[in-house]
């Protein structure tokens, strides 16, 4: 007969106090990160809206060359942007629905149209388009020839 063996059971779990301390620290960390995450979300939204409008400006120039002229229509109240060529709406986007962004035009105008001729050059006065969401803001400056500057 073999002698009795004593098996030691190793405690591999955590105590309730340790788990409560961990959850408290985790909650504090998440609570501190939420405001920073909101700021970044707003910043990414205005940058995304700005880049979408910049893309539509480039596309309007291409459509102008292909179709003999095109216009980019901006409506500040509904934050909508559309490309119109040969009386057809080629592309349209709603920035407020897609990004939650408000758009403002220079001179506090509610509407503006940027016209592009058959060579893809603009026939407009310069325009500053502002995109806002929360504290975040981005600008797109369009020169009279249709060149853009991002701020």
PDB file of C-alpha atoms in Angstrom:
ATOM      1  CA  UNK A   1       0.000   0.000   0.000  1.00  0.00           C
ATOM      2  CA  UNK A   2       1.196   3.494  -0.932  1.00  0.00           C
ATOM      3  CA  UNK A   3       1.460   6.216   1.610  1.00  0.00           C
ATOM      4  CA  UNK A   4      -1.172   8.916   1.420  1.00  0.00           C
ATOM      5  CA  UNK A   5      -0.151  11.827  -0.705  1.00  0.00           C
ATOM      6  CA  UNK A   6      -1.072  15.299   0.257  1.00  0.00           C
ATOM      7  CA  UNK A   7      -2.045  17.473  -2.696  1.00  0.00           C
ATOM      8  CA  UNK A   8      -1.745  21.188  -2.331  1.00  0.00           C
ATOM      9  CA  UNK A   9      -4.405  23.118  -4.175  1.00  0.00           C
ATOM     10  CA  UNK A  10      -3.053  26.335  -5.626  1.00  0.00           C
ATOM     11  CA  UNK A  11      -5.426  29.273  -5.483  1.00  0.00           C
ATOM     12  CA  UNK A  12      -5.471  30.515  -9.093  1.00  0.00           C
ATOM     13  CA  UNK A  13      -8.473  32.868  -8.931  1.00  0.00           C
ATOM     14  CA  UNK A  14      -8.962  36.457  -7.841  1.00  0.00           C
ATOM     15  CA  UNK A  15     -10.665  37.730  -4.762  1.00  0.00           C
ATOM     16  CA  UNK A  16     -13.785  39.825  -4.896  1.00  0.00           C
ATOM     17  CA  UNK A  17     -11.864  42.849  -3.605  1.00  0.00           C
ATOM     18  CA  UNK A  18      -9.291  42.556  -6.408  1.00  0.00           C
ATOM     19  CA  UNK A  19     -12.036  42.361  -9.018  1.00  0.00           C
ATOM     20  CA  UNK A  20     -13.813  45.419  -7.581  1.00  0.00           C
ATOM     21  CA  UNK A  21     -10.585  47.441  -7.630  1.00  0.00           C
ATOM     22  CA  UNK A  22      -9.972  46.409 -11.242  1.00  0.00           C
ATOM     23  CA  UNK A  23     -13.502  47.366 -12.324  1.00  0.00           C
ATOM     24  CA  UNK A  24     -13.241  50.721 -10.526  1.00  0.00           C
ATOM     25  CA  UNK A  25      -9.961  51.563 -12.261  1.00  0.00           C
ATOM     26  CA  UNK A  26     -11.349  50.439 -15.602  1.00  0.00           C
ATOM     27  CA  UNK A  27     -14.440  52.617 -15.137  1.00  0.00           C
ATOM     28  CA  UNK A  28     -12.321  55.652 -14.274  1.00  0.00           C
ATOM     29  CA  UNK A  29     -10.136  55.113 -17.336  1.00  0.00           C
ATOM     30  CA  UNK A  30     -13.102  54.816 -19.679  1.00  0.00           C
ATOM     31  CA  UNK A  31     -14.713  57.874 -18.089  1.00  0.00           C
ATOM     32  CA  UNK A  32     -11.605  59.918 -18.808  1.00  0.00           C
ATOM     33  CA  UNK A  33     -11.348  58.732 -22.427  1.00  0.00           C
ATOM     34  CA  UNK A  34     -14.943  59.431 -23.506  1.00  0.00           C
ATOM     35  CA  UNK A  35     -14.563  63.245 -23.911  1.00  0.00           C
ATOM     36  CA  UNK A  36     -11.368  62.799 -25.931  1.00  0.00           C
ATOM     37  CA  UNK A  37     -13.103  60.243 -28.147  1.00  0.00           C
ATOM     38  CA  UNK A  38     -15.959  62.690 -28.812  1.00  0.00           C
ATOM     39  CA  UNK A  39     -13.512  65.413 -29.857  1.00  0.00           C
ATOM     40  CA  UNK A  40     -11.773  63.014 -32.246  1.00  0.00           C
ATOM     41  CA  UNK A  41     -15.099  61.817 -33.665  1.00  0.00           C
ATOM     42  CA  UNK A  42     -16.105  65.426 -34.414  1.00  0.00           C
ATOM     43  CA  UNK A  43     -12.708  66.173 -35.952  1.00  0.00           C
ATOM     44  CA  UNK A  44     -12.849  63.118 -38.211  1.00  0.00           C
ATOM     45  CA  UNK A  45     -16.413  63.998 -39.265  1.00  0.00           C
ATOM     46  CA  UNK A  46     -15.504  67.537 -40.406  1.00  0.00           C
ATOM     47  CA  UNK A  47     -12.371  66.274 -42.174  1.00  0.00           C
ATOM     48  CA  UNK A  48     -14.398  63.576 -43.927  1.00  0.00           C
ATOM     49  CA  UNK A  49     -17.018  66.098 -45.048  1.00  0.00           C
ATOM     50  CA  UNK A  50     -14.323  68.493 -46.266  1.00  0.00           C
ATOM     51  CA  UNK A  51     -12.620  65.762 -48.274  1.00  0.00           C
ATOM     52  CA  UNK A  52     -15.915  64.629 -49.783  1.00  0.00           C
ATOM     53  CA  UNK A  53     -16.643  68.169 -51.002  1.00  0.00           C
ATOM     54  CA  UNK A  54     -13.064  68.451 -52.316  1.00  0.00           C
ATOM     55  CA  UNK A  55     -13.647  65.224 -54.240  1.00  0.00           C
ATOM     56  CA  UNK A  56     -16.885  66.607 -55.664  1.00  0.00           C
ATOM     57  CA  UNK A  57     -15.040  69.761 -56.748  1.00  0.00           C
ATOM     58  CA  UNK A  58     -12.517  67.639 -58.626  1.00  0.00           C
ATOM     59  CA  UNK A  59     -15.293  65.571 -60.161  1.00  0.00           C
ATOM     60  CA  UNK A  60     -17.145  68.738 -61.225  1.00  0.00           C
ATOM     61  CA  UNK A  61     -14.022  69.867 -63.093  1.00  0.00           C
ATOM     62  CA  UNK A  62     -13.791  66.503 -64.857  1.00  0.00           C
ATOM     63  CA  UNK A  63     -17.488  66.611 -65.764  1.00  0.00           C
ATOM     64  CA  UNK A  64     -17.019  70.161 -67.085  1.00  0.00           C
ATOM     65  CA  UNK A  65     -14.271  69.004 -69.437  1.00  0.00           C
ATOM     66  CA  UNK A  66     -16.284  65.957 -70.538  1.00  0.00           C
ATOM     67  CA  UNK A  67     -19.631  67.734 -70.983  1.00  0.00           C
ATOM     68  CA  UNK A  68     -18.633  71.269 -71.875  1.00  0.00           C
ATOM     69  CA  UNK A  69     -19.422  72.775 -68.470  1.00  0.00           C
ATOM     70  CA  UNK A  70     -20.666  71.896 -65.004  1.00  0.00           C
ATOM     71  CA  UNK A  71     -21.704  73.540 -61.754  1.00  0.00           C
ATOM     72  CA  UNK A  72     -21.264  72.589 -58.132  1.00  0.00           C
ATOM     73  CA  UNK A  73     -24.307  73.701 -56.151  1.00  0.00           C
ATOM     74  CA  UNK A  74     -23.873  74.297 -52.401  1.00  0.00           C
ATOM     75  CA  UNK A  75     -26.831  74.769 -50.030  1.00  0.00           C
ATOM     76  CA  UNK A  76     -25.814  75.762 -46.507  1.00  0.00           C
ATOM     77  CA  UNK A  77     -29.160  75.206 -44.761  1.00  0.00           C
ATOM     78  CA  UNK A  78     -29.428  71.532 -45.652  1.00  0.00           C
ATOM     79  CA  UNK A  79     -25.641  71.042 -45.988  1.00  0.00           C
ATOM     80  CA  UNK A  80     -26.136  69.526 -49.427  1.00  0.00           C
ATOM     81  CA  UNK A  81     -23.744  69.568 -52.363  1.00  0.00           C
ATOM     82  CA  UNK A  82     -24.614  68.550 -55.926  1.00  0.00           C
ATOM     83  CA  UNK A  83     -22.881  68.469 -59.308  1.00  0.00           C
ATOM     84  CA  UNK A  84     -25.106  69.563 -62.187  1.00  0.00           C
ATOM     85  CA  UNK A  85     -23.998  69.118 -65.804  1.00  0.00           C
ATOM     86  CA  UNK A  86     -26.222  69.450 -68.881  1.00  0.00           C
ATOM     87  CA  UNK A  87     -29.252  69.789 -66.572  1.00  0.00           C
ATOM     88  CA  UNK A  88     -28.487  66.380 -65.024  1.00  0.00           C
ATOM     89  CA  UNK A  89     -27.595  65.887 -61.383  1.00  0.00           C
ATOM     90  CA  UNK A  90     -24.408  63.866 -61.708  1.00  0.00           C
ATOM     91  CA  UNK A  91     -23.636  63.462 -57.990  1.00  0.00           C
ATOM     92  CA  UNK A  92     -25.222  64.610 -54.741  1.00  0.00           C
ATOM     93  CA  UNK A  93     -24.366  64.340 -51.064  1.00  0.00           C
ATOM     94  CA  UNK A  94     -26.034  65.391 -47.822  1.00  0.00           C
ATOM     95  CA  UNK A  95     -23.285  66.257 -45.348  1.00  0.00           C
ATOM     96  CA  UNK A  96     -25.606  66.591 -42.359  1.00  0.00           C
ATOM     97  CA  UNK A  97     -27.025  63.104 -42.846  1.00  0.00           C
ATOM     98  CA  UNK A  98     -23.723  61.430 -43.709  1.00  0.00           C
ATOM     99  CA  UNK A  99     -21.412  63.167 -41.244  1.00  0.00           C
ATOM    100  CA  UNK A 100     -23.607  65.217 -38.884  1.00  0.00           C
ATOM    101  CA  UNK A 101     -21.752  68.306 -40.112  1.00  0.00           C
ATOM    102  CA  UNK A 102     -23.110  71.819 -40.640  1.00  0.00           C
ATOM    103  CA  UNK A 103     -21.831  73.698 -43.682  1.00  0.00           C
ATOM    104  CA  UNK A 104     -21.479  77.495 -43.872  1.00  0.00           C
ATOM    105  CA  UNK A 105     -20.591  79.588 -46.915  1.00  0.00           C
ATOM    106  CA  UNK A 106     -18.601  82.805 -47.015  1.00  0.00           C
ATOM    107  CA  UNK A 107     -20.594  86.013 -46.744  1.00  0.00           C
ATOM    108  CA  UNK A 108     -23.285  84.142 -44.760  1.00  0.00           C
ATOM    109  CA  UNK A 109     -24.888  83.060 -48.027  1.00  0.00           C
ATOM    110  CA  UNK A 110     -27.387  80.236 -47.976  1.00  0.00           C
ATOM    111  CA  UNK A 111     -26.664  79.058 -51.516  1.00  0.00           C
ATOM    112  CA  UNK A 112     -23.748  79.268 -53.920  1.00  0.00           C
ATOM    113  CA  UNK A 113     -22.924  77.770 -57.292  1.00  0.00           C
ATOM    114  CA  UNK A 114     -19.402  77.209 -58.527  1.00  0.00           C
ATOM    115  CA  UNK A 115     -19.312  77.089 -62.330  1.00  0.00           C
ATOM    116  CA  UNK A 116     -16.624  75.314 -64.343  1.00  0.00           C
ATOM    117  CA  UNK A 117     -16.102  75.920 -68.059  1.00  0.00           C
ATOM    118  CA  UNK A 118     -15.153  73.450 -70.798  1.00  0.00           C
ATOM    119  CA  UNK A 119     -11.465  73.731 -69.859  1.00  0.00           C
ATOM    120  CA  UNK A 120     -12.194  72.799 -66.232  1.00  0.00           C
ATOM    121  CA  UNK A 121     -11.451  76.304 -64.979  1.00  0.00           C
ATOM    122  CA  UNK A 122     -13.745  78.035 -62.525  1.00  0.00           C
ATOM    123  CA  UNK A 123     -15.933  81.023 -63.413  1.00  0.00           C
ATOM    124  CA  UNK A 124     -16.650  82.098 -59.855  1.00  0.00           C
ATOM    125  CA  UNK A 125     -15.589  84.488 -57.171  1.00  0.00           C
ATOM    126  CA  UNK A 126     -13.573  82.758 -54.491  1.00  0.00           C
ATOM    127  CA  UNK A 127     -15.553  80.907 -51.845  1.00  0.00           C
ATOM    128  CA  UNK A 128     -14.743  79.705 -48.339  1.00  0.00           C
ATOM    129  CA  UNK A 129     -16.703  76.683 -47.164  1.00  0.00           C
ATOM    130  CA  UNK A 130     -16.709  75.948 -43.419  1.00  0.00           C
ATOM    131  CA  UNK A 131     -17.593  72.594 -41.916  1.00  0.00           C
ATOM    132  CA  UNK A 132     -18.532  72.427 -38.218  1.00  0.00           C
ATOM    133  CA  UNK A 133     -19.452  69.755 -35.742  1.00  0.00           C
ATOM    134  CA  UNK A 134     -19.143  70.415 -32.028  1.00  0.00           C
ATOM    135  CA  UNK A 135     -15.922  72.331 -31.420  1.00  0.00           C
ATOM    136  CA  UNK A 136     -14.255  70.964 -34.571  1.00  0.00           C
ATOM    137  CA  UNK A 137     -14.029  73.071 -37.715  1.00  0.00           C
ATOM    138  CA  UNK A 138     -12.399  72.643 -41.117  1.00  0.00           C
ATOM    139  CA  UNK A 139     -12.269  75.000 -44.098  1.00  0.00           C
ATOM    140  CA  UNK A 140     -12.085  74.540 -47.827  1.00  0.00           C
ATOM    141  CA  UNK A 141     -11.084  77.651 -49.770  1.00  0.00           C
ATOM    142  CA  UNK A 142     -11.926  77.663 -53.488  1.00  0.00           C
ATOM    143  CA  UNK A 143     -10.118  80.225 -55.659  1.00  0.00           C
ATOM    144  CA  UNK A 144     -11.744  81.984 -58.599  1.00  0.00           C
ATOM    145  CA  UNK A 145     -10.162  79.458 -60.993  1.00  0.00           C
ATOM    146  CA  UNK A 146     -11.387  76.493 -58.956  1.00  0.00           C
ATOM    147  CA  UNK A 147      -8.203  75.577 -57.105  1.00  0.00           C
ATOM    148  CA  UNK A 148      -8.719  74.441 -53.530  1.00  0.00           C
ATOM    149  CA  UNK A 149      -6.811  75.007 -50.303  1.00  0.00           C
ATOM    150  CA  UNK A 150      -7.546  72.911 -47.211  1.00  0.00           C
ATOM    151  CA  UNK A 151      -7.356  74.475 -43.746  1.00  0.00           C
TER     152      UNK A 151
END
